[in-house]
Amino acid sequence: MAKLTPMMQQYMKIKEQHKDSILFFRLGDFYEMFFDDALVASKELEITLTARECGLKEKAPMCGIPYHSSDNYISKLVEKGFKIAICEQVQDPSTAKGIVKRDVVRIITPGTITDMQALDEKSNNYLCCVYMDNEGLGISYVDITTGELYTTEARGNKEKLKRTLIDELAKITPNEIIVNNLLFEETVFVKSLKSKFDVMINKYHEWVFDRKTASNRIKKQLDVITLEGYGISNNEFSISSTGALIEYLNETQKIALKHLNNINSYSIEKYMVLDINTRRNLEITETLRGKSKKGSLLWLLDKTSTAMGARLLKKWLEEPLLDINKINERLNSVEYLVDNQYILDEIKELFKNVYDIERLVSRIVYGSCNARDLISLRNSIGVLPKLKKILIETDSEDLMKIGKNIDELKEVYDLIVKSIIEEPPVTIKEGGIIKKEYNKELKELKEATVKGKEWLTDLQADERKRTGIKSLKVGFNKVFGYYIEVTKSNIENVPDNYVRKQTLANSERYITPELKEMESRILGSEEKSMDLEYKLFVQIRDYIRKEIKRIQNCAKIISKIDALCSLSQVSYKNNYIKPEINNDGILDIKNGRHPVVEKTLDEELFVPNDTLLDNNNNRLSIITGPNMAGKSTYMRQVAIISLMAQIGCFVPAESATVGLVDRIFTRVGASDDLSQGQSTFMVEMSEVANILNNSTKDSLLILDEIGRGTSTYDGLSIAWAVVEYISNKTKLGAKTLFATHYHELTELEGKLDGVKNYNILVKEKGDDIIFLRKISRGGADKSYGIEVARLAGVPNPVIDRSKEILESLEKRETEKKEIAMTKDTIIKEKEENYDKKEIKKEKSDFQLSFIDKNKEEIIDELKSLDMMETTPLDAINILYSLTKKVKDH
């Protein structure tokens, strides 16, 4: 260290404190990186690697970027998972004795990036902090670009807490997660989280999660003496995660984040639960293929006018409501705007002038805003008086209530109007941003500058007349100041009092004592003017900073109205209807449509379908029919209509009664866990187990082809048992759409309460089939697999051979003993030597009957079962064992 140059010693001392970050070391107009940081940065940013003398035998590897264009480079590194420590000169070089003092002023991570160019304006950039121990879970997350901070907690066993965490992270989609040590030590689980969510996860100091310390830190941030008013005073896990989150922000941002002035505490139970698979399968915010917003439900519903409104609408989609009153509040507002299109148009016209107020606020807090940002703020809050008037004058009680709560922010608006010029420059230290009338001293300085420049104009005219040089001109540059320029062809006419200052190729530049004196006056007043303008700008910014909370409240109102307008516009244009919401568990949809598929069809008309599910006679619909017929689209459509209703949106149907759904589960296709090395069938069974263990009678289950990942009898057995379990009201009784190719399951209607058969209608035309896309009562009579293969383009020789094989298999199948189910017996035996007296009737549970030489062993095992004590997983394992015995013998 002693051998290093003084500057490099300073660098190494600062780097020692930030070993986990790439240090951007400010040298003049550049950020420089040295040693290992330079090697990494030059490679990742594809910039030139050079070297610099450092006092050692070998030069230090070095690379650098201009500070004024650093945001783009920083964003690239952060996107690749690096942390960046910004080290600035914190001392005026002109006053420094020796090395200029430097210090790290901010650490940038994926969850704390504030560069607007690097962020999606319609999505939040969340930093999440998780605390988990053996008793509970605390989750807190913040978007420092908007000032939103949320927290929740849960209690239960470890597995339940892990599942809850996965579900919440699927909703939050954070860009960075910090966790306590106990959770970080769950290495397999943490690794799976990183993989599922493609997110940086780091362990944070254990001491910051201490509840007392965390509580005090939260109170200090909110400037309060109690947390009672925030609903978390008794939430020990939320306190730990929130306190640690605030400490992390203090450590990385190194400024007072005044816009983090509220905590939104919520209960997980107050929102519909959508697990990670459901969010993907329903394509709520992005499509399964291509991960694109286009083609998702959000893409369809987002007609917002502001970035703030778009973010809020996305949050509504991610958190469907369970409170009927709140749902109806939104629905009533949407209904009013649908019925009064002129008001909707007025509001949307107003919002054309609204910028991203939430993110403007964060720039004000960080001190990075410029005069143009203040003009954007002025234009945005300028719509408040008219918006308030529009809402108050409506006949909607809910919209009137919102209107009455609008703060017009008149003082802030008037201040910006009075002080900032209409089209200011981007820079704030070079003047030209403050109106001269705003400040008396500034006006005098501006006038002095103007008079000086008028004198220069007069000087040019006078000198041309005096010397006879018509091309003579008075000019200025930053190096030589003001000068008189004469072309070389006119040099003989130059007066004696001109002093040569600079020679150019075609001209000479001169000064005079009078010109230098006026230059001093002009530049002096300009410099003073620029300094004063900057000082006044800072004062204006600081005043606005004190009104941050009021501005944020107005931003929330604009966001809410914008989101409601978006839902109203989509509902009106697409002919959606207002659903009736109930607590009775009845889902009755007439002529329902899939909203996204309907919009993406080119010329083909979407075929609507009815749906009836309830808690009694229509709990479970078994849907049969060929592939490509539309089963999956239909089932997803039902789930999406329920979701849309519970965010307060009209729905694509002729009429809809929607019973509140606490969870939507979907089991459709293989998930990403295939990449974890799990088989398709293992993935399927894990998802089935999760659904059966976590759903309730108020859940909506969308199950597609359960059991297809294994042998026919294994799969049929599992599918059968799952249907039995779900349909049994004492075990589950959830509303379910169950698509299957196992036609044997259609036998369950009439034998299991609440089970109904449906099929997708198909019309045969010679060897071809036409999919009618219509749901009809009853089971399908055949699967049409070969016909679908032909439609898919399978070569004719393969199709012909398939028919031959099918005919042979069907003939053989008729010779086999069948799987049967009866109401009165568990086993039906036709062999004469079987003692029928040993068979006891089962009145409520019906089991599969297998006929083979090992029947007695199977019967004994079935007799010993206590169905009331058998879990879904146990049932699956037992059925697997039984079917294996049948096949082995």
GROMACS .gro file of C-alpha atoms in nm, residues 299-617:
model
  319
  299TRP     CA    1  -5.214  -0.615  -2.284
  300LEU     CA    2  -5.587  -0.631  -2.351
  301LEU     CA    3  -5.696  -0.430  -2.046
  302ASP     CA    4  -5.424  -0.165  -2.042
  303LYS     CA    5  -5.561   0.142  -2.215
  304THR     CA    6  -5.422   0.375  -1.948
  305SER     CA    7  -5.304   0.726  -2.032
  306THR     CA    8  -5.032   0.750  -1.766
  307ALA     CA    9  -4.745   0.529  -1.653
  308MET     CA   10  -4.877   0.552  -1.295
  309GLY     CA   11  -5.218   0.424  -1.401
  310ALA     CA   12  -5.058   0.137  -1.594
  311ARG     CA   13  -4.861   0.026  -1.288
  312LEU     CA   14  -5.172   0.039  -1.068
  313LEU     CA   15  -5.380  -0.157  -1.319
  314LYS     CA   16  -5.110  -0.424  -1.327
  315LYS     CA   17  -5.121  -0.439  -0.946
  316TRP     CA   18  -5.500  -0.479  -0.954
  317LEU     CA   19  -5.460  -0.771  -1.194
  318GLU     CA   20  -5.204  -0.930  -0.966
  319GLU     CA   21  -5.426  -0.885  -0.659
  320PRO     CA   22  -5.794  -0.964  -0.733
  321LEU     CA   23  -6.017  -0.857  -0.443
  322LEU     CA   24  -6.214  -1.075  -0.201
  323ASP     CA   25  -6.418  -0.790  -0.050
  324ILE     CA   26  -6.756  -0.763  -0.227
  325ASN     CA   27  -6.801  -0.399  -0.124
  326LYS     CA   28  -6.465  -0.296  -0.272
  327ILE     CA   29  -6.532  -0.494  -0.589
  328ASN     CA   30  -6.871  -0.328  -0.631
  329GLU     CA   31  -6.716   0.017  -0.572
  330ARG     CA   32  -6.492  -0.038  -0.874
  331LEU     CA   33  -6.769  -0.196  -1.079
  332ASN     CA   34  -7.004   0.095  -1.007
  333SER     CA   35  -6.739   0.348  -1.114
  334VAL     CA   36  -6.666   0.150  -1.431
  335GLU     CA   37  -7.040   0.127  -1.502
  336TYR     CA   38  -7.084   0.504  -1.471
  337LEU     CA   39  -6.795   0.574  -1.708
  338VAL     CA   40  -6.921   0.312  -1.956
  339ASP     CA   41  -7.263   0.478  -1.953
  340ASN     CA   42  -7.119   0.831  -1.979
  341GLN     CA   43  -6.859   0.812  -2.254
  342TYR     CA   44  -6.828   1.191  -2.284
  343ILE     CA   45  -6.695   1.207  -1.926
  344LEU     CA   46  -6.452   0.924  -1.998
  345ASP     CA   47  -6.329   1.113  -2.306
  346GLU     CA   48  -6.291   1.437  -2.107
  347ILE     CA   49  -6.079   1.267  -1.842
  348LYS     CA   50  -5.859   1.088  -2.097
  349GLU     CA   51  -5.803   1.418  -2.278
  350LEU     CA   52  -5.694   1.576  -1.949
  351PHE     CA   53  -5.453   1.293  -1.876
  352LYS     CA   54  -5.260   1.357  -2.198
  353ASN     CA   55  -5.084   1.634  -2.002
  354VAL     CA   56  -4.998   1.413  -1.704
  355TYR     CA   57  -4.643   1.283  -1.660
  356ASP     CA   58  -4.517   1.014  -1.423
  357ILE     CA   59  -4.566   1.215  -1.102
  358GLU     CA   60  -4.457   0.927  -0.876
  359ARG     CA   61  -4.117   0.900  -1.042
  360LEU     CA   62  -4.083   1.279  -1.072
  361VAL     CA   63  -4.121   1.288  -0.693
  362SER     CA   64  -3.831   1.046  -0.646
  363ARG     CA   65  -3.609   1.265  -0.868
  364ILE     CA   66  -3.697   1.564  -0.649
  365VAL     CA   67  -3.607   1.366  -0.335
  366TYR     CA   68  -3.278   1.247  -0.484
  367GLY     CA   69  -3.195   1.602  -0.595
  368SER     CA   70  -3.156   1.483  -0.953
  369CYS     CA   71  -3.451   1.670  -1.101
  370ASN     CA   72  -3.403   1.958  -1.344
  371ALA     CA   73  -3.620   2.254  -1.443
  372ARG     CA   74  -3.788   2.051  -1.717
  373ASP     CA   75  -3.903   1.803  -1.452
  374LEU     CA   76  -4.067   2.087  -1.263
  375ILE     CA   77  -4.247   2.199  -1.579
  376SER     CA   78  -4.369   1.839  -1.619
  377LEU     CA   79  -4.489   1.845  -1.259
  378ARG     CA   80  -4.664   2.179  -1.321
  379ASN     CA   81  -4.842   2.044  -1.629
  380SER     CA   82  -4.946   1.731  -1.440
  381ILE     CA   83  -5.092   1.896  -1.131
  382GLY     CA   84  -5.244   2.161  -1.355
  383VAL     CA   85  -5.519   1.911  -1.447
  384LEU     CA   86  -5.631   1.869  -1.084
  385PRO     CA   87  -5.886   2.155  -1.064
  386LYS     CA   88  -6.068   2.041  -1.378
  387LEU     CA   89  -6.050   1.673  -1.278
  388LYS     CA   90  -6.195   1.759  -0.938
  389LYS     CA   91  -6.482   1.950  -1.101
  390ILE     CA   92  -6.562   1.665  -1.342
  391LEU     CA   93  -6.573   1.402  -1.066
  392ILE     CA   94  -6.773   1.609  -0.818
  393GLU     CA   95  -7.037   1.683  -1.081
  394THR     CA   96  -7.097   1.315  -1.165
  395ASP     CA   97  -7.391   1.112  -1.037
  396SER     CA   98  -7.155   0.841  -0.915
  397GLU     CA   99  -7.121   0.836  -0.537
  398ASP     CA  100  -6.782   0.667  -0.556
  399LEU     CA  101  -6.640   0.906  -0.818
  400MET     CA  102  -6.776   1.208  -0.628
  401LYS     CA  103  -6.601   1.085  -0.314
  402ILE     CA  104  -6.270   1.058  -0.502
  403GLY     CA  105  -6.318   1.407  -0.648
  404LYS     CA  106  -6.380   1.566  -0.308
  405ASN     CA  107  -6.048   1.425  -0.184
  406ILE     CA  108  -5.844   1.593  -0.458
  407ASP     CA  109  -5.594   1.849  -0.330
  408GLU     CA  110  -5.537   2.099  -0.612
  409LEU     CA  111  -5.181   2.182  -0.493
  410LYS     CA  112  -5.235   2.546  -0.588
  411GLU     CA  113  -4.926   2.679  -0.405
  412VAL     CA  114  -4.695   2.429  -0.577
  413TYR     CA  115  -4.851   2.500  -0.916
  414ASP     CA  116  -4.835   2.878  -0.871
  415LEU     CA  117  -4.473   2.865  -0.754
  416ILE     CA  118  -4.357   2.677  -1.064
  417VAL     CA  119  -4.561   2.903  -1.296
  418LYS     CA  120  -4.413   3.212  -1.134
  419SER     CA  121  -4.052   3.094  -1.123
  420ILE     CA  122  -3.956   2.855  -1.406
  421ILE     CA  123  -3.942   2.962  -1.771
  422GLU     CA  124  -4.161   2.774  -2.019
  423GLU     CA  125  -3.889   2.579  -2.202
  424PRO     CA  126  -3.583   2.553  -1.975
  425PRO     CA  127  -3.259   2.376  -2.068
  426VAL     CA  128  -3.167   2.035  -1.921
  427THR     CA  129  -2.877   2.174  -1.717
  428ILE     CA  130  -2.945   2.364  -1.396
  429LYS     CA  131  -2.607   2.530  -1.339
  430GLU     CA  132  -2.574   2.734  -1.658
  431GLY     CA  133  -2.868   2.969  -1.614
  432GLY     CA  134  -3.166   3.029  -1.835
  433ILE     CA  135  -3.413   2.846  -1.609
  434ILE     CA  136  -3.558   3.113  -1.374
  435LYS     CA  137  -3.786   3.396  -1.487
  436LYS     CA  138  -3.614   3.730  -1.421
  437GLU     CA  139  -3.932   3.873  -1.266
  438TYR     CA  140  -3.918   3.607  -0.992
  439ASN     CA  141  -3.626   3.772  -0.810
  440LYS     CA  142  -3.524   4.141  -0.793
  441GLU     CA  143  -3.149   4.076  -0.784
  442LEU     CA  144  -3.174   3.833  -1.073
  443LYS     CA  145  -3.365   4.090  -1.276
  444GLU     CA  146  -3.093   4.350  -1.222
  445LEU     CA  147  -2.819   4.106  -1.321
  446LYS     CA  148  -3.012   3.998  -1.631
  447GLU     CA  149  -3.069   4.359  -1.732
  448ALA     CA  150  -2.701   4.439  -1.681
  449THR     CA  151  -2.612   4.149  -1.908
  450VAL     CA  152  -2.862   4.263  -2.170
  451LYS     CA  153  -2.730   4.620  -2.159
  452GLY     CA  154  -2.376   4.492  -2.193
  453LYS     CA  155  -2.467   4.289  -2.499
  454GLU     CA  156  -2.651   4.585  -2.646
  455TRP     CA  157  -2.328   4.787  -2.596
  456LEU     CA  158  -2.142   4.515  -2.790
  457THR     CA  159  -2.391   4.542  -3.077
  458ASP     CA  160  -2.346   4.918  -3.083
  459LEU     CA  161  -1.968   4.873  -3.063
  460GLN     CA  162  -1.968   4.656  -3.375
  461ALA     CA  163  -2.169   4.917  -3.572
  462ASP     CA  164  -1.951   5.207  -3.446
  463GLU     CA  165  -1.622   5.028  -3.527
  464ARG     CA  166  -1.736   4.935  -3.876
  465LYS     CA  167  -1.818   5.299  -3.939
  466ARG     CA  168  -1.496   5.429  -3.780
  467THR     CA  169  -1.262   5.185  -3.959
  468GLY     CA  170  -1.452   5.142  -4.283
  469ILE     CA  171  -1.424   4.763  -4.244
  470LYS     CA  172  -1.772   4.637  -4.330
  471SER     CA  173  -1.691   4.273  -4.243
  472LEU     CA  174  -1.565   4.361  -3.890
  473LYS     CA  175  -1.751   4.170  -3.621
  474VAL     CA  176  -1.753   4.137  -3.243
  475GLY     CA  177  -1.751   3.773  -3.122
  476PHE     CA  178  -1.698   3.556  -2.814
  477ASN     CA  179  -1.547   3.224  -2.715
  478LYS     CA  180  -1.483   3.065  -2.377
  479VAL     CA  181  -1.104   3.072  -2.410
  480PHE     CA  182  -1.038   3.433  -2.520
  481GLY     CA  183  -1.360   3.602  -2.418
  482TYR     CA  184  -1.489   3.890  -2.636
  483TYR     CA  185  -1.285   3.997  -2.940
  484ILE     CA  186  -1.299   4.203  -3.261
  485GLU     CA  187  -1.238   3.996  -3.575
  486VAL     CA  188  -1.095   4.147  -3.896
  487THR     CA  189  -1.024   3.960  -4.220
  488LYS     CA  190  -0.662   3.967  -4.339
  489SER     CA  191  -0.754   4.167  -4.647
  490ASN     CA  192  -0.853   4.456  -4.417
  491ILE     CA  193  -0.559   4.447  -4.174
  492GLU     CA  194  -0.414   4.775  -4.306
  493ASN     CA  195  -0.730   4.951  -4.183
  494VAL     CA  196  -0.696   4.830  -3.822
  495PRO     CA  197  -0.669   5.126  -3.574
  496ASP     CA  198  -0.366   5.167  -3.346
  497ASN     CA  199  -0.565   5.100  -3.027
  498TYR     CA  200  -0.645   4.740  -3.136
  499VAL     CA  201  -0.429   4.479  -2.960
  500ARG     CA  202  -0.370   4.157  -3.154
  501LYS     CA  203  -0.491   3.852  -2.950
  502GLN     CA  204  -0.517   3.560  -3.196
  503THR     CA  205  -0.418   3.481  -3.554
  504LEU     CA  206  -0.639   3.258  -3.768
  505ALA     CA  207  -0.598   3.134  -4.124
  506ASN     CA  208  -0.807   3.411  -4.279
  507SER     CA  209  -0.839   3.668  -4.004
  508GLU     CA  210  -0.694   3.832  -3.696
  509ARG     CA  211  -0.863   3.880  -3.360
  510TYR     CA  212  -0.810   4.191  -3.149
  511ILE     CA  213  -0.915   4.337  -2.815
  512THR     CA  214  -0.936   4.693  -2.680
  513PRO     CA  215  -0.923   4.820  -2.319
  514GLU     CA  216  -1.290   4.925  -2.343
  515LEU     CA  217  -1.392   4.580  -2.474
  516LYS     CA  218  -1.209   4.401  -2.189
  517GLU     CA  219  -1.374   4.626  -1.931
  518MET     CA  220  -1.720   4.553  -2.070
  519GLU     CA  221  -1.634   4.183  -2.092
  520SER     CA  222  -1.556   4.184  -1.722
  521ARG     CA  223  -1.893   4.344  -1.645
  522ILE     CA  224  -2.091   4.112  -1.872
  523LEU     CA  225  -1.921   3.791  -1.762
  524GLY     CA  226  -1.935   3.897  -1.401
  525SER     CA  227  -2.308   3.958  -1.416
  526GLU     CA  228  -2.363   3.636  -1.614
  527GLU     CA  229  -2.167   3.431  -1.360
  528LYS     CA  230  -2.352   3.590  -1.071
  529SER     CA  231  -2.679   3.536  -1.255
  530MET     CA  232  -2.608   3.165  -1.310
  531ASP     CA  233  -2.506   3.116  -0.948
  532LEU     CA  234  -2.818   3.296  -0.830
  533GLU     CA  235  -3.045   3.097  -1.064
  534TYR     CA  236  -2.904   2.769  -0.931
  535LYS     CA  237  -2.950   2.888  -0.573
  536LEU     CA  238  -3.311   2.989  -0.645
  537PHE     CA  239  -3.379   2.657  -0.822
  538VAL     CA  240  -3.256   2.463  -0.518
  539GLN     CA  241  -3.484   2.671  -0.294
  540ILE     CA  242  -3.782   2.597  -0.519
  541ARG     CA  243  -3.696   2.227  -0.527
  542ASP     CA  244  -3.660   2.215  -0.148
  543TYR     CA  245  -3.999   2.382  -0.103
  544ILE     CA  246  -4.162   2.125  -0.332
  545ARG     CA  247  -3.982   1.846  -0.147
  546LYS     CA  248  -4.167   1.946   0.170
  547GLU     CA  249  -4.497   1.893  -0.014
  548ILE     CA  250  -4.405   1.544  -0.134
  549LYS     CA  251  -4.677   1.363   0.062
  550ARG     CA  252  -4.952   1.586  -0.083
  551ILE     CA  253  -4.817   1.536  -0.434
  552GLN     CA  254  -4.804   1.158  -0.382
  553ASN     CA  255  -5.167   1.152  -0.268
  554CYS     CA  256  -5.272   1.331  -0.586
  555ALA     CA  257  -5.066   1.089  -0.794
  556LYS     CA  258  -5.256   0.799  -0.634
  557ILE     CA  259  -5.590   0.956  -0.723
  558ILE     CA  260  -5.487   1.016  -1.084
  559SER     CA  261  -5.359   0.656  -1.104
  560LYS     CA  262  -5.686   0.516  -0.972
  561ILE     CA  263  -5.903   0.723  -1.206
  562ASP     CA  264  -5.677   0.631  -1.498
  563ALA     CA  265  -5.705   0.258  -1.418
  564LEU     CA  266  -6.084   0.284  -1.388
  565CYS     CA  267  -6.100   0.467  -1.721
  566SER     CA  268  -5.893   0.192  -1.881
  567LEU     CA  269  -6.129  -0.082  -1.759
  568SER     CA  270  -6.426   0.128  -1.872
  569GLN     CA  271  -6.285   0.188  -2.219
  570VAL     CA  272  -6.211  -0.182  -2.275
  571SER     CA  273  -6.552  -0.284  -2.136
  572TYR     CA  274  -6.736  -0.040  -2.363
  573LYS     CA  275  -6.545  -0.116  -2.683
  574ASN     CA  276  -6.562  -0.494  -2.640
  575ASN     CA  277  -6.926  -0.513  -2.533
  576TYR     CA  278  -6.856  -0.654  -2.186
  577ILE     CA  279  -7.125  -0.666  -1.917
  578LYS     CA  280  -7.132  -0.587  -1.546
  579PRO     CA  281  -7.110  -0.910  -1.345
  580GLU     CA  282  -7.316  -0.976  -1.034
  581ILE     CA  283  -7.089  -1.066  -0.743
  582ASN     CA  284  -7.211  -1.306  -0.473
  583ASN     CA  285  -7.092  -1.497  -0.168
  584ASP     CA  286  -7.305  -1.802  -0.250
  585GLY     CA  287  -7.044  -1.985  -0.455
  586ILE     CA  288  -7.249  -1.966  -0.775
  587LEU     CA  289  -7.061  -1.917  -1.103
  588ASP     CA  290  -7.321  -1.882  -1.377
  589ILE     CA  291  -7.194  -1.745  -1.710
  590LYS     CA  292  -7.411  -1.713  -2.018
  591ASN     CA  293  -7.233  -1.696  -2.354
  592GLY     CA  294  -6.892  -1.632  -2.200
  593ARG     CA  295  -6.594  -1.552  -2.423
  594HIS     CA  296  -6.217  -1.564  -2.381
  595PRO     CA  297  -6.130  -1.191  -2.392
  596VAL     CA  298  -5.780  -1.225  -2.538
  597VAL     CA  299  -5.847  -1.506  -2.786
  598GLU     CA  300  -6.154  -1.317  -2.906
  599LYS     CA  301  -5.939  -1.010  -2.985
  600THR     CA  302  -5.663  -1.204  -3.158
  601LEU     CA  303  -5.886  -1.398  -3.399
  602ASP     CA  304  -5.845  -1.249  -3.746
  603GLU     CA  305  -6.174  -1.309  -3.923
  604GLU     CA  306  -6.308  -1.612  -3.737
  605LEU     CA  307  -6.589  -1.541  -3.490
  606PHE     CA  308  -6.536  -1.655  -3.132
  607VAL     CA  309  -6.788  -1.919  -3.020
  608PRO     CA  310  -6.932  -1.827  -2.677
  609ASN     CA  311  -7.016  -2.088  -2.412
  610ASP     CA  312  -7.219  -2.120  -2.094
  611THR     CA  313  -7.080  -2.229  -1.758
  612LEU     CA  314  -7.257  -2.334  -1.439
  613LEU     CA  315  -7.060  -2.423  -1.127
  614ASP     CA  316  -7.184  -2.409  -0.769
  615ASN     CA  317  -7.135  -2.570  -0.429
  616ASN     CA  318  -7.411  -2.829  -0.474
  617ASN     CA  319  -7.515  -3.020  -0.787
   0.00000   0.00000   0.00000
